[in-house]
Short mmCIF file of C-alpha atoms in Angstrom, two decimals:
data_model
loop_
_atom_site.label_atom_id
_atom_site.label_comp_id
_atom_site.label_asym_id
_atom_site.label_seq_id
_atom_site.Cartn_x
_atom_site.Cartn_y
_atom_site.Cartn_z
CA MET A 1 92.83 -41.68 44.05
CA ASP A 2 91.78 -39.29 42.01
CA ASN A 3 87.75 -38.81 41.94
CA GLN A 4 85.76 -36.03 41.29
CA ALA A 5 83.09 -36.84 40.95
CA PHE A 6 83.13 -38.58 45.09
CA GLU A 7 85.21 -35.49 45.95
CA MET A 8 81.51 -33.33 44.69
CA HIS A 9 79.56 -35.68 46.81
CA GLY A 10 81.69 -35.71 49.65
CA GLU A 11 81.38 -31.44 49.81
CA ILE A 12 77.41 -31.67 49.95
CA ILE A 13 77.89 -33.88 52.45
CA GLN A 14 80.35 -31.85 54.31
CA SER A 15 77.43 -28.84 54.20
CA SER A 16 74.91 -30.04 55.08
CA SER A 17 76.20 -30.91 57.97
CA LYS A 18 77.56 -28.48 59.16
CA GLY A 19 74.57 -25.91 60.35
CA LYS A 20 70.97 -27.74 61.67
CA GLU A 21 69.18 -24.01 62.20
CA TRP A 22 69.51 -23.24 57.96
CA PRO A 23 66.76 -25.55 56.64
CA LYS A 24 64.60 -23.35 59.15
CA LYS A 25 65.84 -19.68 57.86
CA GLU A 26 65.27 -20.57 54.48
CA GLU A 27 61.78 -21.71 55.45
CA LYS A 28 60.72 -17.92 57.07
CA LYS A 29 62.43 -16.61 53.75
CA GLY A 30 60.08 -17.95 51.70
CA SER A 31 57.09 -17.78 54.14
CA TRP A 32 57.21 -14.10 54.17
CA SER A 33 57.54 -13.77 50.02
CA LEU A 34 54.21 -15.20 50.36
CA MET A 35 52.37 -13.08 52.50
CA LYS A 36 53.61 -10.63 50.04
CA VAL A 37 52.46 -11.75 47.07
CA PHE A 38 49.81 -12.50 49.01
CA LEU A 39 49.29 -8.57 50.40
CA VAL A 40 49.68 -7.59 46.65
CA CYS A 41 47.30 -9.04 44.97
CA LEU A 42 45.33 -8.25 47.37
CA LEU A 43 45.83 -4.57 47.10
CA ALA A 44 45.47 -4.80 43.23
CA CYS A 45 41.55 -7.35 43.62
CA VAL A 46 40.51 -3.81 45.22
CA ILE A 47 42.16 -1.01 43.20
CA THR A 48 40.42 -2.91 40.61
CA THR A 49 36.83 -3.72 42.36
CA ALA A 50 37.07 -0.31 43.02
CA ILE A 51 37.63 1.72 40.05
CA GLY A 52 35.09 -1.02 38.40
CA VAL A 53 32.72 -0.07 40.35
CA LEU A 54 33.65 3.90 40.68
CA THR A 55 33.46 3.62 36.32
CA LEU A 56 29.79 2.12 36.91
CA SER A 57 28.04 4.34 38.89
CA LEU A 58 29.69 7.46 36.23
CA VAL A 59 28.12 5.66 33.29
CA TYR A 60 24.86 5.19 35.74
CA VAL A 61 24.86 8.81 36.18
CA LYS A 62 25.70 9.65 32.71
CA ASN A 63 22.91 7.19 30.91
CA THR A 64 20.15 8.28 33.52
CA ALA A 65 21.18 12.41 31.75
CA PHE A 66 20.52 10.59 28.58
CA ILE A 67 17.06 9.21 30.01
CA LYS A 68 15.82 12.20 31.17
CA ASP A 69 17.31 14.64 28.14
CA THR A 70 15.07 12.67 25.46
CA GLY A 71 12.29 11.96 28.10
CA ALA A 72 12.42 7.83 28.46
CA LYS A 73 11.46 6.28 31.49
CA ASP A 74 14.27 4.42 33.91
CA ASP A 75 12.07 1.27 33.90
CA GLY A 76 15.75 -0.98 33.70
CA THR A 77 14.86 -0.98 29.70
CA THR A 78 15.85 1.30 26.40
CA SER A 79 12.43 2.09 25.26
CA PRO A 80 11.50 5.31 24.60
CA GLU A 81 8.08 6.95 25.70
CA PRO A 82 6.42 7.49 22.33
CA ASP A 83 7.02 9.77 20.27
CA GLU A 84 4.14 12.30 20.45
CA THR A 85 5.55 13.31 16.95
CA SER A 86 4.46 9.90 16.17
CA VAL A 87 2.00 9.51 13.03
CA ASP A 88 -1.58 10.37 13.15
CA ILE A 89 -3.89 6.45 13.36
CA LYS A 90 -6.07 8.56 10.86
CA TYR A 91 -3.30 8.50 7.65
CA GLN A 92 -4.36 4.57 8.34
CA PHE A 93 -7.37 5.53 6.26
CA LEU A 94 -5.52 8.87 4.53
CA ASN A 95 -3.72 9.58 2.05
CA HIS A 96 -3.08 13.15 0.81
CA LEU A 97 -2.43 12.39 -2.57
CA GLY A 98 -1.50 15.81 -4.20
CA LYS A 99 1.35 15.29 -1.40
CA SER A 100 2.15 12.34 -3.34
CA LYS A 101 5.14 12.24 -6.21
CA VAL A 102 4.76 13.25 -9.77
CA HIS A 103 6.14 11.01 -12.25
CA ASN A 104 6.55 12.88 -15.33
CA TYR A 105 6.99 11.92 -18.69
CA PRO A 106 7.46 14.09 -22.36
CA GLY A 107 3.21 13.31 -23.04
CA GLY A 108 1.76 13.10 -19.17
CA GLU A 109 1.87 12.24 -15.77
CA ILE A 110 1.11 10.02 -13.39
CA GLN A 111 0.26 9.73 -9.33
CA TRP A 112 -0.29 6.71 -6.76
CA ALA A 113 -1.57 6.06 -4.02
CA ARG A 114 0.15 2.81 -3.61
CA PHE A 115 2.29 0.30 -0.88
CA ARG A 116 5.69 0.56 -1.77
CA ASN A 117 8.64 -2.31 -0.57
CA ASP A 118 11.31 0.44 -0.57
CA VAL A 119 10.40 2.51 2.43
CA ASN A 120 13.36 5.48 1.05
CA GLU A 121 10.56 5.09 -1.88
CA TYR A 122 7.50 7.11 -0.02
CA GLN A 123 7.77 11.01 0.19
CA SER A 124 6.50 11.43 3.91
CA ASP A 125 5.52 9.02 7.78
CA GLU A 126 1.83 9.51 6.61
CA GLU A 127 2.68 8.09 3.16
CA MET A 128 4.30 5.26 4.53
CA GLU A 129 0.94 4.50 7.00
CA PHE A 130 -0.75 3.99 4.49
CA GLY A 131 0.81 2.45 2.25
CA LYS A 132 1.96 0.36 4.46
CA SER A 133 -2.51 -0.44 5.92
CA ILE A 134 -3.37 -1.49 2.71
CA ASN A 135 -0.73 -4.18 2.70
CA ASN A 136 -1.38 -5.95 6.25
CA HIS A 137 -5.17 -5.05 4.60
CA ARG A 138 -4.17 -7.47 2.09
CA SER A 139 -6.51 -4.28 0.10
CA LYS A 140 -6.14 -6.41 -3.22
CA MET A 141 -5.78 -2.64 -3.86
CA THR A 142 -3.84 -0.05 -5.14
CA PHE A 143 -4.66 3.80 -6.86
CA GLY A 144 -3.05 6.12 -9.42
CA THR A 145 -3.82 8.75 -10.79
CA LEU A 146 -3.11 9.92 -14.50
CA ARG A 147 -2.97 12.58 -16.45
CA ILE A 148 -2.82 12.48 -20.72
CA LYS A 149 -1.79 15.57 -22.37
CA SER A 150 -4.29 16.51 -25.67
CA LYS A 151 -2.62 13.57 -28.90
CA GLY A 152 -0.22 11.69 -25.87
CA LEU A 153 0.06 8.43 -25.28
CA ARG A 154 -0.21 6.31 -22.55
CA ALA A 155 2.19 3.27 -23.93
CA PRO A 156 0.49 0.00 -25.26
CA HIS A 157 1.23 -2.22 -21.92
CA TRP A 158 -0.33 -5.08 -19.67
CA HIS A 159 0.40 -5.31 -15.73
CA PHE A 160 1.48 -9.20 -14.25
CA ASN A 161 -0.20 -8.34 -10.79
CA ALA A 162 -3.51 -6.73 -11.17
CA ASN A 163 -6.63 -6.05 -12.58
CA GLU A 164 -6.99 -2.82 -13.95
CA HIS A 165 -10.28 -0.82 -14.04
CA GLY A 166 -10.67 3.11 -14.29
CA TYR A 167 -12.92 6.12 -14.40
CA LEU A 168 -12.14 9.18 -16.31
CA LEU A 169 -12.33 12.77 -14.81
CA GLN A 170 -11.72 14.67 -18.41
CA GLY A 171 -10.69 14.26 -21.79
CA THR A 172 -11.83 12.26 -24.46
CA ALA A 173 -9.73 9.05 -25.30
CA TRP A 174 -9.57 6.12 -28.40
CA ILE A 175 -8.58 2.91 -25.85
CA GLY A 176 -6.97 -1.03 -27.21
CA VAL A 177 -7.21 -3.97 -25.70
CA ILE A 178 -5.64 -6.95 -27.38
CA GLY A 179 -7.38 -10.59 -26.21
CA ALA A 180 -5.48 -14.12 -26.35
CA ASP A 181 -4.83 -15.86 -28.74
CA ASP A 182 -6.69 -15.12 -31.75
CA SER A 183 -4.88 -11.14 -30.65
CA VAL A 184 -8.53 -9.97 -31.06
CA VAL A 185 -8.54 -6.53 -31.66
CA THR A 186 -11.09 -4.69 -29.75
CA THR A 187 -10.96 -0.01 -29.77
CA TYR A 188 -13.57 2.02 -28.42
CA ASN A 189 -13.16 5.61 -26.51
CA VAL A 190 -14.68 7.03 -23.94
CA THR A 191 -15.60 10.72 -22.78
CA ALA A 192 -15.70 12.02 -18.70
CA GLY A 193 -18.39 9.58 -17.03
CA GLN A 194 -17.43 6.18 -18.26
CA VAL A 195 -15.89 3.00 -17.11
CA ILE A 196 -12.54 1.37 -18.15
CA PHE A 197 -11.61 -3.04 -17.62
CA PHE A 198 -8.50 -4.16 -18.25
CA PRO A 199 -7.64 -7.69 -17.11
CA ARG A 200 -4.46 -9.13 -16.04
CA ASN A 201 -1.67 -9.85 -18.33
CA THR A 202 -4.46 -7.80 -21.30
CA VAL A 203 -2.14 -5.33 -24.17
CA HIS A 204 -4.17 -2.27 -23.88
CA TRP A 205 -3.21 1.48 -24.58
CA ILE A 206 -5.08 4.98 -24.12
CA LYS A 207 -4.68 7.48 -26.67
CA ASN A 208 -5.35 11.30 -25.68
CA VAL A 209 -8.09 11.94 -28.68
CA GLY A 210 -9.08 15.95 -27.13
CA SER A 211 -7.60 18.83 -27.36
CA GLU A 212 -7.81 19.02 -23.80
CA ASP A 213 -5.89 16.49 -21.25
CA CYS A 214 -7.11 13.62 -19.75
CA VAL A 215 -7.81 11.83 -16.33
CA PHE A 216 -8.47 8.72 -15.44
CA LEU A 217 -8.77 7.82 -11.65
CA LEU A 218 -7.55 3.98 -11.53
CA PHE A 219 -7.85 1.10 -9.02
CA PHE A 220 -5.49 -1.67 -9.80
CA THR A 221 -6.42 -5.22 -8.10
CA THR A 222 -2.86 -5.71 -5.88
CA HIS A 223 -2.09 -4.98 -2.69
CA GLU A 224 2.31 -5.44 -3.17
CA GLU A 225 4.13 -2.89 -6.49
CA LEU A 226 1.79 -3.02 -9.17
CA GLN A 227 3.88 -5.40 -12.04
CA THR A 228 3.95 -3.69 -15.21
CA LEU A 229 5.59 -4.06 -18.81
CA ASP A 230 5.27 -1.86 -22.19
CA VAL A 231 5.78 -3.22 -25.01
CA ASP A 232 8.92 -0.41 -26.62
CA ASP A 233 10.42 -1.55 -23.66
CA ALA A 234 9.63 -5.37 -24.14
CA PHE A 235 10.74 -5.56 -28.31
CA PHE A 236 14.07 -3.24 -26.73
CA SER A 237 14.34 -6.06 -24.05
CA THR A 238 14.57 -9.11 -26.55
CA PRO A 239 18.06 -9.52 -28.93
CA GLU A 240 17.60 -8.54 -31.73
CA ASP A 241 18.40 -11.79 -34.48
CA ILE A 242 14.81 -13.03 -32.03
CA ALA A 243 12.22 -9.82 -32.75
CA ALA A 244 13.98 -9.95 -36.99
CA ARG A 245 12.80 -14.06 -36.75
CA ALA A 246 9.68 -13.36 -34.54
CA LEU A 247 7.93 -10.12 -36.61
CA LYS A 248 9.28 -10.83 -40.28
CA PRO A 249 10.36 -7.19 -41.58
CA GLN A 250 11.06 -6.33 -44.81
CA GLY A 251 15.21 -6.36 -44.44
CA GLY A 252 15.05 -8.56 -41.42
CA VAL A 253 17.18 -7.23 -38.87
CA ASN A 254 18.97 -3.75 -40.36
CA PHE A 255 15.29 -3.94 -40.39
CA ILE A 256 14.87 -3.62 -36.23
CA ARG A 257 18.02 -1.87 -35.72
CA THR A 258 17.17 1.41 -37.04
CA PHE A 259 14.95 1.29 -34.01
CA LYS A 260 16.63 3.31 -31.56
CA LYS A 261 15.87 3.66 -27.58
CA GLN A 262 14.58 6.29 -26.66
CA VAL A 263 16.94 7.76 -23.29
CA GLU A 264 13.48 9.60 -21.59
CA ASP A 265 11.42 6.97 -20.19
CA GLN A 266 8.27 6.89 -23.07
CA ALA A 267 5.57 5.44 -20.36
CA VAL A 268 3.16 8.74 -21.47
CA ASN A 269 4.45 9.24 -24.91
CA LEU A 270 4.33 12.47 -27.13
CA PRO A 271 7.31 12.87 -30.13
CA PRO A 272 7.45 15.79 -30.52
CA ASN A 273 7.46 15.30 -34.56
CA LEU A 274 4.27 13.36 -33.95
CA ASN A 275 2.55 15.12 -37.38
CA GLU A 276 6.28 14.05 -39.36
CA LEU A 277 5.83 10.29 -37.50
CA VAL A 278 1.95 9.70 -38.39
CA GLN A 279 -0.51 11.21 -41.20
CA ASN A 280 -3.16 8.97 -40.70
CA ALA A 281 -5.04 7.89 -37.87
CA THR A 282 -8.50 6.48 -37.07
CA TYR A 283 -9.60 5.53 -34.20
CA VAL A 284 -12.38 2.66 -34.70
CA GLN A 285 -15.30 1.37 -32.69
CA SER A 286 -15.40 -1.69 -32.18
CA PRO A 287 -19.20 -4.12 -32.13
CA ASP A 288 -20.96 -3.47 -28.67
CA ASN A 289 -20.83 -7.43 -28.15
CA LEU A 290 -17.37 -7.13 -27.57
CA VAL A 291 -16.18 -2.85 -26.04
CA TRP A 292 -18.81 -3.36 -23.24
CA GLN A 293 -16.22 -6.40 -22.45
CA TYR A 294 -14.22 -3.73 -21.24
CA PHE A 295 -16.83 -0.68 -20.55
CA TYR A 296 -19.76 0.48 -18.77
CA ASN A 297 -21.47 3.94 -19.17
CA LEU A 298 -21.53 4.59 -15.64
CA LYS A 299 -23.14 8.48 -16.36
CA GLY A 300 -25.65 7.07 -17.93
CA SER A 301 -26.23 4.15 -15.67
CA ALA A 302 -29.75 4.75 -13.71
CA GLN A 303 -29.30 5.70 -10.00
CA TYR A 304 -29.82 5.03 -6.47
CA PRO A 305 -31.12 7.07 -4.52
CA PHE A 306 -30.55 7.35 -0.43
CA PRO A 307 -32.44 10.19 1.68
CA GLY A 308 -28.18 11.76 2.00
CA GLY A 309 -27.28 11.42 -1.31
CA ILE A 310 -27.11 9.21 -4.96
CA PHE A 311 -25.28 6.07 -6.19
CA GLN A 312 -24.83 5.22 -8.95
CA TRP A 313 -22.98 1.38 -10.04
CA ALA A 314 -21.16 -1.01 -12.49
CA ARG A 315 -20.93 -3.73 -11.01
CA TYR A 316 -21.99 -8.06 -10.98
CA ARG A 317 -25.73 -8.30 -10.72
CA ILE A 318 -26.81 -11.98 -10.39
CA ASN A 319 -28.96 -13.44 -13.14
CA GLY A 320 -27.83 -9.44 -14.45
CA THR A 321 -30.93 -8.15 -12.60
CA GLY A 322 -31.41 -4.62 -12.95
CA LEU A 323 -29.92 -3.82 -16.13
CA ASN A 324 -29.40 -4.20 -20.55
CA GLU A 325 -28.37 -6.07 -22.34
CA THR A 326 -25.30 -3.69 -22.47
CA GLU A 327 -25.00 -4.05 -19.03
CA LYS A 328 -25.01 -7.57 -18.81
CA ILE A 329 -21.84 -8.01 -20.80
CA PHE A 330 -20.12 -6.32 -18.44
CA SER A 331 -21.59 -7.60 -15.33
CA GLU A 332 -21.25 -11.06 -16.84
CA SER A 333 -16.77 -9.95 -17.58
CA LEU A 334 -16.46 -8.59 -14.48
CA ASN A 335 -17.98 -12.05 -12.89
CA LYS A 336 -15.56 -14.14 -14.80
CA HIS A 337 -12.36 -13.00 -14.86
CA GLU A 338 -10.91 -13.55 -11.09
CA ASN A 339 -9.96 -10.41 -7.92
CA THR A 340 -11.94 -7.54 -10.31
CA LEU A 341 -13.64 -4.42 -9.07
CA THR A 342 -17.38 -3.00 -7.84
CA LEU A 343 -16.93 1.02 -8.91
CA ALA A 344 -19.09 3.82 -7.43
CA THR A 345 -20.10 7.58 -7.66
CA LEU A 346 -22.18 8.75 -4.66
CA ARG A 347 -22.88 12.15 -4.41
CA ILE A 348 -23.51 13.14 -1.02
CA PHE A 349 -25.96 16.04 -0.72
CA SER A 350 -24.82 19.41 1.49
CA ASN A 351 -24.72 18.44 4.76
CA GLY A 352 -26.03 14.85 3.98
CA LEU A 353 -24.86 11.29 5.38
CA GLY A 354 -23.70 8.62 4.06
CA GLN A 355 -24.97 6.35 7.16
CA PRO A 356 -22.29 3.92 9.32
CA HIS A 357 -21.62 0.32 7.51
CA PHE A 358 -19.09 -2.21 6.78
CA HIS A 359 -19.05 -4.85 3.78
CA PHE A 360 -18.96 -8.11 4.08
CA ASN A 361 -17.00 -8.66 0.92
CA ALA A 362 -14.96 -6.13 0.17
CA ASN A 363 -12.60 -3.68 1.10
CA GLU A 364 -13.35 -0.31 0.24
CA MET A 365 -11.43 2.63 -1.59
CA GLY A 366 -12.64 6.58 -2.91
CA TYR A 367 -11.00 10.00 -4.20
CA VAL A 368 -12.49 12.94 -4.09
CA ILE A 369 -12.98 14.45 -6.67
CA SER A 370 -14.88 18.13 -5.30
CA GLY A 371 -16.52 18.70 -2.41
CA CYS A 372 -15.31 18.53 1.27
CA GLY A 373 -16.61 16.51 4.12
CA GLN A 374 -16.64 13.97 7.05
CA VAL A 375 -14.63 10.55 7.83
CA GLY A 376 -15.51 8.28 11.26
CA VAL A 377 -14.04 5.11 10.58
CA ILE A 378 -14.58 1.80 13.41
CA LEU A 379 -11.71 -1.12 13.84
CA SER A 380 -12.01 -3.87 17.03
CA SER A 381 -9.93 -1.43 18.59
CA VAL A 382 -9.25 1.61 15.70
CA THR A 383 -11.35 5.09 16.11
CA ALA A 384 -10.76 7.08 13.90
CA ASN A 385 -12.74 10.84 12.44
CA PHE A 386 -11.02 13.70 10.35
CA ASN A 387 -11.63 15.86 7.52
CA ILE A 388 -11.35 15.25 3.62
CA GLY A 389 -11.36 17.15 0.71
CA ILE A 390 -10.11 17.22 -3.53
CA GLY A 391 -7.32 14.85 -4.28
CA ASP A 392 -7.78 12.52 -0.67
CA VAL A 393 -8.02 9.54 -0.78
CA ILE A 394 -10.02 7.05 1.54
CA PHE A 395 -9.67 3.69 2.78
CA PHE A 396 -11.91 1.12 4.79
CA PRO A 397 -11.09 -2.80 5.70
CA VAL A 398 -13.11 -5.88 4.92
CA GLY A 399 -15.27 -5.47 8.17
CA THR A 400 -14.44 -1.86 8.97
CA GLN A 401 -17.54 0.61 9.97
CA HIS A 402 -17.60 4.23 8.68
CA TYR A 403 -19.78 6.95 7.73
CA ILE A 404 -19.05 9.40 5.46
CA LYS A 405 -20.72 12.87 5.56
CA SER A 406 -20.70 16.36 2.87
CA VAL A 407 -19.96 19.53 5.27
CA CYS A 408 -19.52 21.52 1.92
CA ASP A 409 -22.90 23.58 0.54
CA GLU A 410 -21.67 21.97 -2.16
CA ASP A 411 -22.35 17.80 -2.91
CA LEU A 412 -19.58 15.48 -1.54
CA PHE A 413 -18.64 13.97 -4.91
CA LEU A 414 -16.69 9.85 -4.86
CA ILE A 415 -15.63 6.98 -7.05
CA LEU A 416 -15.43 4.40 -5.03
CA ALA A 417 -14.25 1.08 -5.63
CA TYR A 418 -14.31 -2.24 -3.48
CA SER A 419 -12.40 -5.73 -3.77
CA THR A 420 -14.46 -7.71 -5.49
CA GLY A 421 -16.77 -9.18 -8.61
CA ASN A 422 -19.43 -11.08 -6.37
CA GLN A 423 -22.40 -8.45 -5.37
CA LEU A 424 -20.66 -6.77 -2.76
CA GLU A 425 -22.34 -7.58 0.52
CA THR A 426 -23.14 -4.58 3.36
CA LEU A 427 -24.57 -4.06 6.31
CA ARG A 428 -25.89 -0.30 7.67
CA MET A 429 -26.00 0.60 11.71
CA LYS A 430 -29.62 0.62 11.30
CA ASP A 431 -30.78 -2.81 9.92
CA TYR A 432 -28.99 -4.32 12.52
CA PHE A 433 -29.54 -1.65 15.30
CA HIS A 434 -33.78 -2.36 14.87
CA ALA A 435 -33.15 -6.35 14.15
CA THR A 436 -31.96 -6.72 17.33
CA ALA A 437 -34.08 -8.07 19.63
CA ASP A 438 -35.51 -4.72 22.32
CA HIS A 439 -34.29 -7.24 25.60
CA ILE A 440 -31.52 -7.29 23.91
CA LEU A 441 -30.45 -4.34 23.57
CA ALA A 442 -31.67 -3.27 27.34
CA GLN A 443 -29.48 -5.95 28.97
CA LEU A 444 -26.24 -4.53 26.93
CA PHE A 445 -27.01 -0.89 26.93
CA PHE A 446 -28.79 -0.30 30.70
CA LYS A 447 -31.50 0.63 29.86
CA LYS A 448 -35.16 -0.43 30.10
CA GLN A 449 -36.94 -2.26 27.08
CA ASP A 450 -39.52 -0.38 27.27
CA GLU A 451 -37.20 2.96 26.12
CA PHE A 452 -35.98 1.16 22.69
CA LYS A 453 -39.73 1.71 21.37
CA LYS A 454 -38.60 5.48 20.69
CA PHE A 455 -35.62 3.93 17.46
CA PRO A 456 -38.11 4.09 14.08
CA LYS A 457 -38.31 0.85 12.66
CA ALA A 458 -37.95 0.65 8.58
CA ALA A 459 -40.65 -0.18 7.22
CA LYS A 460 -41.40 -3.64 5.97
CA LYS A 461 -40.53 -4.59 2.26
#
């Protein structure tokens, strides 16, 4: 019977029965193959480990060389040693305004000591240190200088986030202020040494009506970026048909379309053909009861002498103490608006001293008008001493003890601003030192109690 399946099966059986030792030979061969695989794997592991160790060693050597080159400490971290060229701590309190960017316009220029969101807008690390400082301390203060050429105009504008206080250093100007709702317009003239005040969101303009440049020293009540809108920018950003319906000019929207936006920013404006454009200009002075809401004659106000110099103040006084009737109007105007400033001029005689003191309720910012001096600042963990000169801006955070000393032959003269519309609260070193019990001072300073009698007591008022 021809059965292939059976035959194949028989061959397999027969083959299996021939050599009983064959499976043992196959087993031996298989064992040697596994051993070879194991040895190869082991060798590969050893080689890989050696390469890894060698690589890490080379990286470490190079990294150590890099650390040595950069002066970093090999302490297991990547932090370098403090940079020897880091910004001097004094620039938290000092800004050399003369080194800042000059923003040029057809009718004048502006310079700023301020905070910027974009760090690339600072001109230097020192300027950035000052900007960060006034922002970190929530100072509610920004400073700028405004120069307006003869016949130039600081365009009508308003500030969304700040009141504005100004001191006219040079020149003669005509000011316009537009009140809310009833659109009461107050206009007045100012001369050098007088103060102007524009509440937040009040439309105002400044026109130079003299033959020389006007120079204003301006303080704004914000430590953030100042937000401003000029009237011409508002006009050109308004759709023509909307502007026509709001302003109702003869000729309607066609007349609106005759206005052309200038290529150059007109923030400080002075058209070359001004005489053709303006034939009749009048500079009206409003009644005192309106003017003194936005104006103060600082140079004509009472002087407050101290052993080293003289103060003059544009400030709020409770119940109008020491103020005349028009000064009381200004005092009440400051107090009724939120986040206003107190302004003062400080004259320190040659070698005179504005003694160490601090303020309970205000940050302080100042600008050096003339002379030169030395300043000292003490915070809880920071002490700085530095020199100041014309054009420098200084800043003292609330509660910071500070002094100012005149070191030139001429008087040191500054304009100062304090971030309060209430009465300024100040404590001087001599007052808190004398008011402390002598046995407390003896224990604190490790000196005998009787020795503190050597400090003269202030005469009782």
